[in-house]
Amino acid sequence: MGVEFHITRAEFWADNEDAQITADEWLNYIKNDDELCRDVINGDYQALWSGPSSYEAAWLDWSAGNIYTKWPDTYLYKKMLSIAKDLNAQVMDDNGTI
């Protein structure tokens, strides 16, 4: 079991009704990022990252207005920071720590 990290526009990822990243925004981002590809076997919004990672499958998924993954390594975390910057968002853990 690992801690989830969230790319969110909200002050706290779970309270994001007024600050959601839409599913269409996420799918468009995947489409325009050469390092991401959709992984529809694992869900309509999951993407695999082709960058360097200590994990066999570095993934990101979208749900309820946030993009998330479980316990990213340093490389995927840096990718999340880049995505967050592009989407005018931030990265936080389950407890809301940025």
Coordinates of C-alpha atoms in Angstrom, one line a residue, residues 16-88:
N16 CA -11.9 20.3 -5.8
E17 CA -15.5 20.8 -7.0
D18 CA -14.6 24.3 -8.2
A19 CA -11.1 23.6 -9.4
Q20 CA -11.2 20.4 -11.4
I21 CA -8.9 19.3 -14.2
T22 CA -11.4 17.9 -16.7
A23 CA -11.1 14.5 -18.3
D24 CA -10.9 16.1 -21.7
E25 CA -8.0 18.3 -20.5
W26 CA -6.2 15.2 -19.3
L27 CA -6.9 13.2 -22.5
N28 CA -5.7 16.1 -24.6
Y29 CA -2.5 16.4 -22.5
I30 CA -1.8 12.7 -23.0
K31 CA -2.3 13.1 -26.8
N32 CA 0.1 16.0 -27.0
D33 CA 2.9 14.6 -24.7
D34 CA 5.2 12.2 -26.5
E35 CA 6.2 10.6 -23.2
L36 CA 2.6 9.5 -22.3
C37 CA 0.4 6.9 -23.9
R38 CA -3.1 5.8 -23.0
D39 CA -3.4 2.5 -21.2
V40 CA -7.1 1.7 -21.8
I41 CA -6.7 -1.8 -20.5
N42 CA -6.5 -0.3 -17.0
G43 CA -9.1 2.4 -17.5
D44 CA -10.3 5.1 -19.8
Y45 CA -8.0 7.7 -18.3
Q46 CA -4.9 5.9 -17.3
A47 CA -1.6 6.7 -19.1
L48 CA 1.8 5.1 -19.0
W49 CA 4.9 7.3 -18.9
S50 CA 7.9 6.2 -21.0
G51 CA 10.5 8.2 -19.1
P52 CA 13.1 6.7 -16.8
S53 CA 11.6 5.0 -13.7
S54 CA 12.5 2.5 -11.1
Y55 CA 9.0 0.9 -11.7
E56 CA 8.2 -1.4 -14.5
A57 CA 5.1 0.6 -15.4
A58 CA 5.0 4.2 -14.3
W59 CA 1.4 5.3 -14.6
L60 CA -0.8 8.3 -14.0
D61 CA -4.6 8.2 -13.9
W62 CA -7.4 10.7 -13.8
S63 CA -10.4 10.6 -11.4
A64 CA -12.9 13.2 -10.1
G65 CA -10.9 16.2 -11.4
N66 CA -7.4 15.1 -10.3
I67 CA -4.6 13.2 -11.9
Y68 CA -2.9 10.8 -9.5
T69 CA -0.5 7.9 -9.0
K70 CA 0.6 5.8 -6.1
W71 CA 4.0 6.4 -4.5
P72 CA 5.9 7.8 -7.5
D73 CA 9.7 7.5 -7.7
T74 CA 11.7 10.7 -8.1
Y75 CA 11.6 10.6 -11.9
L76 CA 7.8 10.3 -12.1
Y77 CA 7.4 12.9 -9.3
K78 CA 9.4 15.3 -11.5
K79 CA 7.2 14.5 -14.4
M80 CA 4.2 15.2 -12.3
L81 CA 5.6 18.6 -11.3
S82 CA 6.0 19.4 -15.0
I83 CA 2.4 18.3 -15.8
A84 CA 1.1 20.4 -12.9
K85 CA 3.0 23.4 -14.1
D86 CA 1.5 23.0 -17.6
L87 CA -2.0 22.6 -16.2
N88 CA -1.7 25.4 -13.7

